[in-house]
Short mmCIF file of C-alpha atoms in Angstrom, two decimals:
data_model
loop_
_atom_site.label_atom_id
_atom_site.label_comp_id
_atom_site.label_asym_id
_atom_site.label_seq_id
_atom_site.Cartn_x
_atom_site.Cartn_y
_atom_site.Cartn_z
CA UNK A 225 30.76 -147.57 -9.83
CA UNK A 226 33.49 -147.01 -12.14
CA UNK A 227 33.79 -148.69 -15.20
CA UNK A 228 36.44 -150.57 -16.03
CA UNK A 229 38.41 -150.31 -19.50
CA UNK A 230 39.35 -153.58 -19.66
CA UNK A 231 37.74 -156.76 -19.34
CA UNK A 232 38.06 -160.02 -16.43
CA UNK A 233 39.71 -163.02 -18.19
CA UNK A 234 42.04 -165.40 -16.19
CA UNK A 235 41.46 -163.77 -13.01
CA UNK A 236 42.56 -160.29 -13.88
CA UNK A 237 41.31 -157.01 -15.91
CA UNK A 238 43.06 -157.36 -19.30
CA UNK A 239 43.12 -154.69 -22.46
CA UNK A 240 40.55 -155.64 -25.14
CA UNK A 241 42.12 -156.64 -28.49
CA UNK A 242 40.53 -154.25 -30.13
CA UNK A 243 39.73 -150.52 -28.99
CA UNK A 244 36.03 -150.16 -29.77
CA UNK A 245 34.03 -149.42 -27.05
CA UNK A 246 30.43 -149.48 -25.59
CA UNK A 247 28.41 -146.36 -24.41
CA UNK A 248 26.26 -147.21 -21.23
CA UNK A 249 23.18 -144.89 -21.20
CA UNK A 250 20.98 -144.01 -18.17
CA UNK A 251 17.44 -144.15 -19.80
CA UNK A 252 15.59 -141.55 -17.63
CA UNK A 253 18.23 -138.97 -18.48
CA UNK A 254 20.00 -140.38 -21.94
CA UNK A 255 23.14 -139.06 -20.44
CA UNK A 256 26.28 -141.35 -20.98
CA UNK A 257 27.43 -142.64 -17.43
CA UNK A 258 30.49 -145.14 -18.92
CA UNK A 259 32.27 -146.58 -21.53
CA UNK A 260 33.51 -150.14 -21.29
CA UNK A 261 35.30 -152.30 -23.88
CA UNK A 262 33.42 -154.04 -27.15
CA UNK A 263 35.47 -157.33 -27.22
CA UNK A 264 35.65 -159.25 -29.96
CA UNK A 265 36.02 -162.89 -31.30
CA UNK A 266 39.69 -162.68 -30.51
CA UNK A 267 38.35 -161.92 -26.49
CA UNK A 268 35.75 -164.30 -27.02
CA UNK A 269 38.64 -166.79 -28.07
CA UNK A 270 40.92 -165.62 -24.84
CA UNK A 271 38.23 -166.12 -22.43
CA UNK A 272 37.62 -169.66 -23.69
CA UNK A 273 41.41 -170.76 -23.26
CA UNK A 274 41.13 -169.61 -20.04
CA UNK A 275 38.20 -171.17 -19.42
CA UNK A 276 39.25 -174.33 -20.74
CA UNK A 277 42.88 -174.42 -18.59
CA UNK A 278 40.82 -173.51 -15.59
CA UNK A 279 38.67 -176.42 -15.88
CA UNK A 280 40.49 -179.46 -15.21
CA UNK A 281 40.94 -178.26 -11.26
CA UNK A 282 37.59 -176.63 -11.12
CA UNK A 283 36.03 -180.24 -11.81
CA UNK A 284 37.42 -181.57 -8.87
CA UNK A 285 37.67 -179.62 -6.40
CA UNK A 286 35.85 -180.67 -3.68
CA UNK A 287 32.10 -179.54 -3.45
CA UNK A 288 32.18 -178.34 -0.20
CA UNK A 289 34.55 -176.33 -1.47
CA UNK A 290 32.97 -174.81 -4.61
CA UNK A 291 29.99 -174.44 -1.84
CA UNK A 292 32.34 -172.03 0.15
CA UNK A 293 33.34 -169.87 -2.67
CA UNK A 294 29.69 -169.50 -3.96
CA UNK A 295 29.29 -168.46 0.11
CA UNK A 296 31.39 -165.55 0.26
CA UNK A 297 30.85 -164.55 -3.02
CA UNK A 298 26.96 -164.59 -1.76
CA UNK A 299 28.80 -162.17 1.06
CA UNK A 300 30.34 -160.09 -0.93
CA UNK A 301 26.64 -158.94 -2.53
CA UNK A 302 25.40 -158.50 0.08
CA UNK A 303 28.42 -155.96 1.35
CA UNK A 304 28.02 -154.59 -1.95
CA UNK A 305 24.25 -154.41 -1.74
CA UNK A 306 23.60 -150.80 -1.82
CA UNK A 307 26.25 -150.23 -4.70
CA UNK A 308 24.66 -152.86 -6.81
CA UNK A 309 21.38 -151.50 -6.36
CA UNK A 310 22.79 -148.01 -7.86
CA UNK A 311 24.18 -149.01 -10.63
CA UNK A 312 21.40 -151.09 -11.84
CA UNK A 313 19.15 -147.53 -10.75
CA UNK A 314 21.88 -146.07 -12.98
CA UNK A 315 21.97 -147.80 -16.28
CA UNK A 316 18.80 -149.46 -16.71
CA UNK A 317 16.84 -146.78 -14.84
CA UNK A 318 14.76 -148.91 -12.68
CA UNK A 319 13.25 -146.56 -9.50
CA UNK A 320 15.98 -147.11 -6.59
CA UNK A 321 13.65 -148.98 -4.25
CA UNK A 322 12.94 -151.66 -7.07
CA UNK A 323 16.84 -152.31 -7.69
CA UNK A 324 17.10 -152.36 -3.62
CA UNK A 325 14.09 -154.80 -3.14
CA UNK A 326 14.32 -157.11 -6.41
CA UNK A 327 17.56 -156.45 -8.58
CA UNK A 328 20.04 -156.44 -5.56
CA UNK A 329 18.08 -158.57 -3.27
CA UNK A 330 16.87 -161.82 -5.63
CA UNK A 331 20.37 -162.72 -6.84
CA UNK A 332 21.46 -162.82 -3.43
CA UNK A 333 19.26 -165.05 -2.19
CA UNK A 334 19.97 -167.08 -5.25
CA UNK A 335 23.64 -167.46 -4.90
CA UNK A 336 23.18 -168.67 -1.51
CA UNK A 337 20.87 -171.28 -2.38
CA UNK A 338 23.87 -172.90 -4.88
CA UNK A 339 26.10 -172.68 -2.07
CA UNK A 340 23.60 -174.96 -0.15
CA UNK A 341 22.90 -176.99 -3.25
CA UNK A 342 26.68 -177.28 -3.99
CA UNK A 343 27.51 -178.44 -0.44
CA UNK A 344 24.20 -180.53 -0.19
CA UNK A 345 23.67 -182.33 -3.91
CA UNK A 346 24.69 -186.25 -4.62
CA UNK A 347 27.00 -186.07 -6.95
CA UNK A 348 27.62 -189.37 -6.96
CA UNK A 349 25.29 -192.25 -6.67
CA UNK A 350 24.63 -196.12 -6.29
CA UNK A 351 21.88 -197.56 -8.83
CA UNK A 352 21.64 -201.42 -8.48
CA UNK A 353 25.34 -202.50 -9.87
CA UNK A 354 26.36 -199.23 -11.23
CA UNK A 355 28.02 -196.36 -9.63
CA UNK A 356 26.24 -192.71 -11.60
CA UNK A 357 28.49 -189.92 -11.58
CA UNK A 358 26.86 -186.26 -12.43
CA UNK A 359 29.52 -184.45 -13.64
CA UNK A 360 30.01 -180.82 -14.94
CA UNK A 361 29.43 -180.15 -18.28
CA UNK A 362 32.59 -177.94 -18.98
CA UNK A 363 33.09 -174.49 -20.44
CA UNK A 364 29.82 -172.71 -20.33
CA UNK A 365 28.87 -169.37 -22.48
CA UNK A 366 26.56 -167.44 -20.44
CA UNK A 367 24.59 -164.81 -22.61
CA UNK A 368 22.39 -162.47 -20.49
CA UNK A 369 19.82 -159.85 -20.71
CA UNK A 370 19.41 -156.43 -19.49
CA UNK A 371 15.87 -156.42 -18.17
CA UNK A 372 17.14 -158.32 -14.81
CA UNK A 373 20.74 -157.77 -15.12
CA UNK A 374 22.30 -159.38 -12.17
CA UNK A 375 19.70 -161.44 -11.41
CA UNK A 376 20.37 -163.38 -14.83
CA UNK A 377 24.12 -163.59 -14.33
CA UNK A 378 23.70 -164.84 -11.29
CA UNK A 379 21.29 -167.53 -12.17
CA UNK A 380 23.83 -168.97 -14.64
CA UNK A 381 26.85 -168.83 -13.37
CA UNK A 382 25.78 -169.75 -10.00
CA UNK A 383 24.66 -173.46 -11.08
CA UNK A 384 27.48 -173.53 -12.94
CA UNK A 385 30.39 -172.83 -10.44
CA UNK A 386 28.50 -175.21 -8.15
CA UNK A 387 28.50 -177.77 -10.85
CA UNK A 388 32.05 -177.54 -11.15
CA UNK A 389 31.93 -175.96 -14.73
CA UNK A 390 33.97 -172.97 -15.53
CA UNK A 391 32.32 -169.88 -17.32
CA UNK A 392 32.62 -167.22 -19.73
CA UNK A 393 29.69 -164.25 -19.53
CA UNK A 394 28.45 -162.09 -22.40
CA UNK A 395 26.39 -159.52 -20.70
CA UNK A 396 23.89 -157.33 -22.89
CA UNK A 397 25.79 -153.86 -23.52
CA UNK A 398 22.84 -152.12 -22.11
CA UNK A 399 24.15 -152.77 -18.57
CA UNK A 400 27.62 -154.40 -18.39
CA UNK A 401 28.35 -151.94 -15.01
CA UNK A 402 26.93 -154.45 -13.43
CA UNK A 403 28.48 -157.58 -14.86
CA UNK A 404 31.78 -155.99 -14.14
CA UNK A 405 30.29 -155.40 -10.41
CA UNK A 406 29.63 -159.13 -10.53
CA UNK A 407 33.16 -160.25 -11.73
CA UNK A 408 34.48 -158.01 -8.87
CA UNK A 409 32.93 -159.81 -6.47
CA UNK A 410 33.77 -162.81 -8.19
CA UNK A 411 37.30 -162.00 -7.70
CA UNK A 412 36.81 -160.62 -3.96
CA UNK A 413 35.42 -163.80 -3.07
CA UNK A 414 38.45 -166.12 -3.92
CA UNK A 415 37.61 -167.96 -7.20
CA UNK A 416 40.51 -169.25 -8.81
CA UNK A 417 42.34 -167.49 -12.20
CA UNK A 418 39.93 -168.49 -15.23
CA UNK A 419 36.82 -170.35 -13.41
CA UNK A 420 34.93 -166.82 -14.16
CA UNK A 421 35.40 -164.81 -17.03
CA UNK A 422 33.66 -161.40 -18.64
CA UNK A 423 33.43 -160.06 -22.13
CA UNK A 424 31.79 -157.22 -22.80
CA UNK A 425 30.51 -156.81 -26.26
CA UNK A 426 27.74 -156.60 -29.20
CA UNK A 427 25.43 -159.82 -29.14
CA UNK A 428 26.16 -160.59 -33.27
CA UNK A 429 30.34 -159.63 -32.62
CA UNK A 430 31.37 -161.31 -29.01
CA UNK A 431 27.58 -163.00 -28.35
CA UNK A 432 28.25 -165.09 -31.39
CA UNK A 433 31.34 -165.57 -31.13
CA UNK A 434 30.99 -167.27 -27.82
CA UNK A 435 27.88 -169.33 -28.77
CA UNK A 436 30.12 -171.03 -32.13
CA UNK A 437 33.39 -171.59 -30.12
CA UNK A 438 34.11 -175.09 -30.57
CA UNK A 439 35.62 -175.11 -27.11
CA UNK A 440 32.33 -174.11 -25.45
CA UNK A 441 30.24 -177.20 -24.29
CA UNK A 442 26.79 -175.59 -23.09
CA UNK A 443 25.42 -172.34 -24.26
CA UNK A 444 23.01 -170.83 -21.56
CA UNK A 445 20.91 -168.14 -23.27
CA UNK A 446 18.37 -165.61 -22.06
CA UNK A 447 16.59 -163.16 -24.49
CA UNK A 448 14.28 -163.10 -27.47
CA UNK A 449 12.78 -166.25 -28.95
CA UNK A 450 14.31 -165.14 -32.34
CA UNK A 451 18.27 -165.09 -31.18
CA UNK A 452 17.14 -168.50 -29.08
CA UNK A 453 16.40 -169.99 -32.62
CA UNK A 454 20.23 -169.17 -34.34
CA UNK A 455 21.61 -169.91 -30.78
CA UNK A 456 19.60 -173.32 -30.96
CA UNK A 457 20.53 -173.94 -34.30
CA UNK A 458 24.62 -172.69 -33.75
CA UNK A 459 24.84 -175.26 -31.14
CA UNK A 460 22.90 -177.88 -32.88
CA UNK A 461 25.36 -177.84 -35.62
CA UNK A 462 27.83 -178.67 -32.90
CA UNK A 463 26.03 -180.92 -30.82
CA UNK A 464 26.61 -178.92 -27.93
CA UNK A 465 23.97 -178.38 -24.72
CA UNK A 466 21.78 -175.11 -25.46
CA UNK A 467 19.73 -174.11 -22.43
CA UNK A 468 17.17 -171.33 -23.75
CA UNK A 469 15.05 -168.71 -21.44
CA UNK A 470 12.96 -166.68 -23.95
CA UNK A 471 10.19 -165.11 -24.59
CA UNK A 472 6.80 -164.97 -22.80
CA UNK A 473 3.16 -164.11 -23.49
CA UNK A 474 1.64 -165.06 -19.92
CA UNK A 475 -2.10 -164.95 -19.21
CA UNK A 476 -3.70 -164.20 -16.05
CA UNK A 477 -6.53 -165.92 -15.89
CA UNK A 478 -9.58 -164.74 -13.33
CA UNK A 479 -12.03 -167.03 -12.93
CA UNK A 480 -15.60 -165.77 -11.82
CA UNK A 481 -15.14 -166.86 -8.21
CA UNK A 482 -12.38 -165.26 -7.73
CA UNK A 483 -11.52 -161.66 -5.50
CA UNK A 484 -11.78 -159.27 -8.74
CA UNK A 485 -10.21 -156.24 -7.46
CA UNK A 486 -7.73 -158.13 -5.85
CA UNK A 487 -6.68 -160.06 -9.02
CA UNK A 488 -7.10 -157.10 -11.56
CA UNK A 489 -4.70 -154.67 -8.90
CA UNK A 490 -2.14 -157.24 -8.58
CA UNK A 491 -2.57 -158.07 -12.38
CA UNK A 492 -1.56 -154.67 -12.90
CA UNK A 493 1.22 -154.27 -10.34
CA UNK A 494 2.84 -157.19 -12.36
CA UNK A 495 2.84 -156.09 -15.35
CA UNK A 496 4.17 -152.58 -15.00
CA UNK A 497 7.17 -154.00 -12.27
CA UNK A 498 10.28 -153.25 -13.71
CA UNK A 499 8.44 -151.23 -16.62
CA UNK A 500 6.99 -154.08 -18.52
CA UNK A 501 10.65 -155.63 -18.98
CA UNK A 502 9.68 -159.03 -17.49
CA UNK A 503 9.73 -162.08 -19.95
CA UNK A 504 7.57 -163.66 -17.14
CA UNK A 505 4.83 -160.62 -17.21
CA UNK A 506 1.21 -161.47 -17.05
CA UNK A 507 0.38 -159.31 -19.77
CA UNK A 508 -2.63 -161.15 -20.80
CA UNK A 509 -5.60 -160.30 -18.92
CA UNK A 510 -8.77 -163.36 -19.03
CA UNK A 511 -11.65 -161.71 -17.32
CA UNK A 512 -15.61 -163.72 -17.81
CA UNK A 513 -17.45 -161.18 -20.01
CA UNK A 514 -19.99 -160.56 -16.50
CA UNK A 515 -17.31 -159.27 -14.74
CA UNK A 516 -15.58 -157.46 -18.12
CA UNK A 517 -16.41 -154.07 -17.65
CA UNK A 518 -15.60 -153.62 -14.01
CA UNK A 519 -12.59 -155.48 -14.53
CA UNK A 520 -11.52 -152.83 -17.31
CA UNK A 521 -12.60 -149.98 -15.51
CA UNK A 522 -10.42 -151.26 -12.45
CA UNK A 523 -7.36 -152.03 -14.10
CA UNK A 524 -7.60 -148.53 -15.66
CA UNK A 525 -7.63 -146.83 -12.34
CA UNK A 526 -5.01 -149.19 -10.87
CA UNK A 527 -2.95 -148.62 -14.27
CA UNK A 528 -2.85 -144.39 -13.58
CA UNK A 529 -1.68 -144.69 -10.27
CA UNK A 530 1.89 -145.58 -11.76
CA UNK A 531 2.08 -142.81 -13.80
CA UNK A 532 5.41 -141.49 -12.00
CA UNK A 533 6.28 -145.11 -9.91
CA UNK A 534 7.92 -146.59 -12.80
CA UNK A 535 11.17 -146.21 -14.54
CA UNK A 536 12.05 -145.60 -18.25
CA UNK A 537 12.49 -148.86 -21.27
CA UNK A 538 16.12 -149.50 -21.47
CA UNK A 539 16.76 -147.86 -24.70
CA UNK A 540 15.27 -145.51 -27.24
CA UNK A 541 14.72 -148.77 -29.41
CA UNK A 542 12.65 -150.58 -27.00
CA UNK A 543 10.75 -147.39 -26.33
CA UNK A 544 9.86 -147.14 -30.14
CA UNK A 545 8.66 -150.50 -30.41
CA UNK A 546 6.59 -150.67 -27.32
CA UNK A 547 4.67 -147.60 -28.47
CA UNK A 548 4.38 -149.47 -31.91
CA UNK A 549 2.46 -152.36 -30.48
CA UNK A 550 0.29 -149.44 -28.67
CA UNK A 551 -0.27 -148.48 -32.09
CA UNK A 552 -1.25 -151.16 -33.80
CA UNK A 553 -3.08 -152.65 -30.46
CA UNK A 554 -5.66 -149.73 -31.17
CA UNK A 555 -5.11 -150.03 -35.26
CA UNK A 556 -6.16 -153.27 -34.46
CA UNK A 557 -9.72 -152.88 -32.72
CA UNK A 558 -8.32 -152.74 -29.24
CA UNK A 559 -9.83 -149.61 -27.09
CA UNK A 560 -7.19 -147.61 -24.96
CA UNK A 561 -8.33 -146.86 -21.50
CA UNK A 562 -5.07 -145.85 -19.66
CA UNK A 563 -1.97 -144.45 -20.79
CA UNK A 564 -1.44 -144.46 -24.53
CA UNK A 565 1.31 -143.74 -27.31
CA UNK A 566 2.38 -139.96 -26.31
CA UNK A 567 5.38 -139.34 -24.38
CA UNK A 568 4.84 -138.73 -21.08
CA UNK A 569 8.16 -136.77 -20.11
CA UNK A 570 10.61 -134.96 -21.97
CA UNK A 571 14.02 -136.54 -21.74
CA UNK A 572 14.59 -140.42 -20.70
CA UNK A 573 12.83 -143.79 -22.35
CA UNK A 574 9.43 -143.12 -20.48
CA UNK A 575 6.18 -145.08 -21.53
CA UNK A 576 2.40 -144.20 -20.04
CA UNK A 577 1.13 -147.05 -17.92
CA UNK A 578 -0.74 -148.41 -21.02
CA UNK A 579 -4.28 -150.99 -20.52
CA UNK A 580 -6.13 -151.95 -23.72
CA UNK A 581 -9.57 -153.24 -23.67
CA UNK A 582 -11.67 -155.01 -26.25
CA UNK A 583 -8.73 -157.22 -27.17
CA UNK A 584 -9.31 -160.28 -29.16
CA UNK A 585 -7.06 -163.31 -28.88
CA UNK A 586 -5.87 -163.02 -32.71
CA UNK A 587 -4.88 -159.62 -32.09
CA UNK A 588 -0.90 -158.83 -32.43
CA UNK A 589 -0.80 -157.38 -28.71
CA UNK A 590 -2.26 -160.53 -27.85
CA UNK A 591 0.14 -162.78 -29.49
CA UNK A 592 3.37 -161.13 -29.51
CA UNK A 593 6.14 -160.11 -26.20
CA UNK A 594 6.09 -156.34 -26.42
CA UNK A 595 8.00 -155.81 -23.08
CA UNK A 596 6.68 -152.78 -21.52
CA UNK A 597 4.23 -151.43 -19.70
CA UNK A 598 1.21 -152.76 -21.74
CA UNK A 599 -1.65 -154.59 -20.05
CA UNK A 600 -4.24 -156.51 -22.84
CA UNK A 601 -7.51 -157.28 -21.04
CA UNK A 602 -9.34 -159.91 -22.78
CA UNK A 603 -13.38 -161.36 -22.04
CA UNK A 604 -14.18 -165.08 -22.37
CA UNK A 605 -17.33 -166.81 -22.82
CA UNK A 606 -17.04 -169.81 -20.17
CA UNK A 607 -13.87 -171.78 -18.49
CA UNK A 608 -13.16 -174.03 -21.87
CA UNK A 609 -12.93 -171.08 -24.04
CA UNK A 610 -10.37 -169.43 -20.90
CA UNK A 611 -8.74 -172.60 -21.65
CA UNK A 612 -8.40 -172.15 -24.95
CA UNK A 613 -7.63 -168.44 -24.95
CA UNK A 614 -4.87 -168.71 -22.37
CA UNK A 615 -3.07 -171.84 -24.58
CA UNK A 616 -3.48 -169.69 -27.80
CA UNK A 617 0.32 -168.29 -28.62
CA UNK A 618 3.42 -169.93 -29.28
CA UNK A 619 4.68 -169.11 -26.14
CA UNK A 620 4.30 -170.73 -22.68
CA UNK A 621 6.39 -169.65 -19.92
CA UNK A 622 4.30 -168.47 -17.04
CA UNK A 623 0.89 -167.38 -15.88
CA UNK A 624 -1.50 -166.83 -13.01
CA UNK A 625 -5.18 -168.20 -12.11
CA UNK A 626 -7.05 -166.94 -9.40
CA UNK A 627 -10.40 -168.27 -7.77
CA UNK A 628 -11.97 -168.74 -4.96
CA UNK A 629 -10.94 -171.74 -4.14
CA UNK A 630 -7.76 -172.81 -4.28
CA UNK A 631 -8.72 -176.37 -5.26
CA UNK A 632 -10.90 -174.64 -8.54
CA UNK A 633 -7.06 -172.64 -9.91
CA UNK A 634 -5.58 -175.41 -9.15
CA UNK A 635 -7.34 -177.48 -11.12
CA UNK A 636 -7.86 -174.91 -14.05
CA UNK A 637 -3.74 -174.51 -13.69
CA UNK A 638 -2.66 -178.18 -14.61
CA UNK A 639 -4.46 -177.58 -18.06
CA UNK A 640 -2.45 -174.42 -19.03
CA UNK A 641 0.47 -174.91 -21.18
CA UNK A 642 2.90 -173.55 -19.01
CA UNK A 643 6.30 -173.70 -17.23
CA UNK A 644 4.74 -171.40 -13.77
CA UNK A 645 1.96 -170.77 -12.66
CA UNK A 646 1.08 -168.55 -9.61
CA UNK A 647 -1.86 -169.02 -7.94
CA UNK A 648 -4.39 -166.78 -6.29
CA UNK A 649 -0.80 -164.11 -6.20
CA UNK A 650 1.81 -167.09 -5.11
CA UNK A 651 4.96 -165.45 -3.57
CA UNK A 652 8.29 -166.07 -5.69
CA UNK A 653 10.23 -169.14 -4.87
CA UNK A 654 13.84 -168.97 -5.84
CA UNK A 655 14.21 -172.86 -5.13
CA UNK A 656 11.27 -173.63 -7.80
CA UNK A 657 12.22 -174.75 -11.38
CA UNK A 658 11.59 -171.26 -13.77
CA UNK A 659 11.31 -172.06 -17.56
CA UNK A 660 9.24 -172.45 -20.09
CA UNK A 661 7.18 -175.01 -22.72
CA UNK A 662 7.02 -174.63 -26.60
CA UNK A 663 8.98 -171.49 -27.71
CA UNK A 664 9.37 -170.06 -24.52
CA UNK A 665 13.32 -172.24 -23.91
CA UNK A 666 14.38 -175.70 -23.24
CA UNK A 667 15.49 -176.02 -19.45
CA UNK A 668 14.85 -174.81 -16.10
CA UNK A 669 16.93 -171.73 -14.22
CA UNK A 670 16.94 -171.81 -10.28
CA UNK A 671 17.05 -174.52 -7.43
CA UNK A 672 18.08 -178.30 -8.24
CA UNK A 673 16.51 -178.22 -11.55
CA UNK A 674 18.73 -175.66 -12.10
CA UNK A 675 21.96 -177.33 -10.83
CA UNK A 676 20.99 -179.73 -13.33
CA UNK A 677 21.23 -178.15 -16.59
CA UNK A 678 25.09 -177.92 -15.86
CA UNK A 679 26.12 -181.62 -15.16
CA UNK A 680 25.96 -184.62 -17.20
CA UNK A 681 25.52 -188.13 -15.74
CA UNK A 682 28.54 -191.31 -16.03
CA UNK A 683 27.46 -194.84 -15.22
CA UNK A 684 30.36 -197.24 -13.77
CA UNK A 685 28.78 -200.56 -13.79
CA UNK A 686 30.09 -203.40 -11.41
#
């Protein structure tokens, strides 16, 4: 697509207020593919106004209403599938059939299931002498990520056009082509002037901005546990709703029972989908010490077949620092037995398929989100210490368990400290509550708990 030089405030493409701009970068070429505005707080402030003015009708309107423009704007992606699918290909460099399969397909099926929820939730309620009211919350500031670029627009402002709340998005300026994809669609699919708005910009210029307008009532973040913290502590200042998706650190625990080459080759599939850039990854490996060595020596194998199946990192940044952690992983102790720090192409962000072995729970590739294609396979002693290793970082926002029984990862699953859990290689449900404990967010994205996050209850008592 083509990318607009202005940006989508009150229901039409407006000139920035300033005339910096943004440079969007296809990472497996580095070539510059668009330029698109770098609003500022005086944007920021526009988009808000019309936010605000919007709202007042939004509220009301009628749910089966809101339900039938989150419908045909679920139509419109899916007319729009194949372009969306490009230009995701384009500027984050994920391989075409991965943006076809996942990027285009996922927020699809997640816009239609707010169009159900919109047309099918109680907003309104009887409890004993009291009428309960759930309400929208108001303006929301959506601030999104690049890893999963529609996907995470979607899963904001989705919830919150069904709510009834009206919405202003900050996409990251790694790949705003396909916010401005998005707020086409929004447009093509009838939304009034103002209910959707979209300012491209720099996170600490328009991303700020949006979170400390005092006319913004929820801030809806998604990105690093470190911008969650000023974001958390912005809006606490204000007493304003924060809901925080951050980081992740996710074990996958095999228990001895389990199907080992089934649960290390999935393992690995997981981790290096959508080149490491998956907050969710399983990028902690539990294996019992019996089964260690095989385990390694699988997930090495499984880890060189994807040696040319995966795209680029997102930026030249990202590809620095994930090599850095490969660095220090093996600095550290850890053994590398796929992949490794060299670059394995000439031009574009490209990192080796990377496994480490011998890694030790207080190591820093065991404990911190590196975000690319980096496996850590770690041994425990018995079930308890499993426990105890999988529980053992700050973060907490999703992980797997296999065995063979159900019943047994089950069972080890209810003791991990953890928002999702997959068992024995559970499908994704886009209906199921995603989100995490400790400093992984406060919240839940998708289904009803989703819905959730954007309306606030009213008691009439009688």
């Amino acid at each position: 697509m083509k990318a607009h030089d202005g940006l989508y405030i009150d229901g039409a493409w407006r000139p920035a207020a300033g005339r910096d701009v943004i440079e969007v970068v296809n990472p497996a070429d580095e070539q510059v593919i668009g330029r698109v505005p770098a609003g500022d707080a005086l944007d920021v402030d526009t988009a808000v106004r019309a936010a605000r003015a919007a709202l007042a009708c939004w509220a009301v309107t009628p749910p089966a209403e809101r339900a039938a423009r989150l419908t045909a704007l679920r139509d419109v992606l899916v007319a729009r599938k194949d372009e969306i699918a490009e230009t995701v290909t384009a500027e984050l460099g994920s391989p075409l059939p991965f943006s076809q399969a996942v990027h285009a397909s996922v927020p699809i099926a997640v816009a239609g299931s707010y169009a159900e929820l919109a047309a099918a939730h109680t907003f309104e309620e009887k409890v004993g002498n009291s009428t309960v009211l759930h309400e929208p919350v108001g303006v929301v500031a959506a601030i999104t990520p690049w890893n999963y670029p529609l996907h995470q627009i979607v899963a904001k402002a989705a919830p919150a056009l069904a709510a009834g709340c009206t919405v202003v998005l900050k996409p990251a300026e790694d790949t705003p082509l396909t916010a401005q994809l998005f707020a086409e669609a929004v447009h093509e699919a009838g939304f009034p002037p103002g209910v959707f708005n979209l300012v491209t910009g720099l996170g600490p210029v328009a991303g700020q901005a949006l979170a400390e307008h005092p006319d913004v009532d929820l801030v809806s973040f998604t990105g690093s546990t470190a911008v969650g913290r000023r974001i958390g502590a912005t809006a606490g200042a204000a007493v304003k709703k924060v809901a925080l998706e951050l980081g992740g650190k996710s074990a996958n625990v095999i228990l001895p029972s389990a199907d080992l080459a089934k649960a290390v080759n999935v393992g690995v599939a997981n981790v290096m989908s959508n080149s490491g850039q998956t907050c969710s990854a399983w990028t902690r490996m539990l294996v019992h010490r019996d089964q260690y060595d095989e385990a390694v020596e699988l997930a090495a194998a499984a880890a060189a077949k994807y040696g040319d199946r995966i795209g680029p990192v997102v930026n030249a940044g990202q590809r620095a620092r994930v090599l850095g952690y490969i660095e220090k992983g093996v600095a550290e102790g850890a053994r590398l037995v796929a992949g490794g720090p060299g670059a394995p192409r000439e031009r574009g962000y490209f990192v080796s398929p990377t496994v480490l072995a011998d890694v030790t729970p207080e190591m820093t590739v065991a404990q911190e989100e590196i975000f690319g294609p980096v496996l850590s396979v770690l041994r425990y002693e018995d079930e308890e210490d499993a426990l105890r290793i999988a529980n053992g970082t700050v973060y907490g926002l999703a992980g797997a368990v296999w065995a063979g029984e159900e019943s047994e990862a089950v069972a080890f699953a209810r003791r991990m400290d953890t928002g999702q859990v997959d068992i024995n290689g559970g499908r994704f449900n886009p209906l199921a509550p995603f989100g995490g404990y400790k400093q992984s967010g406060v919240g839940r994205e998708l289904g009803s708990h989703g819905l959730a996050e954007y309306l606030q209850t009213k008691s009439l008592q009688f």
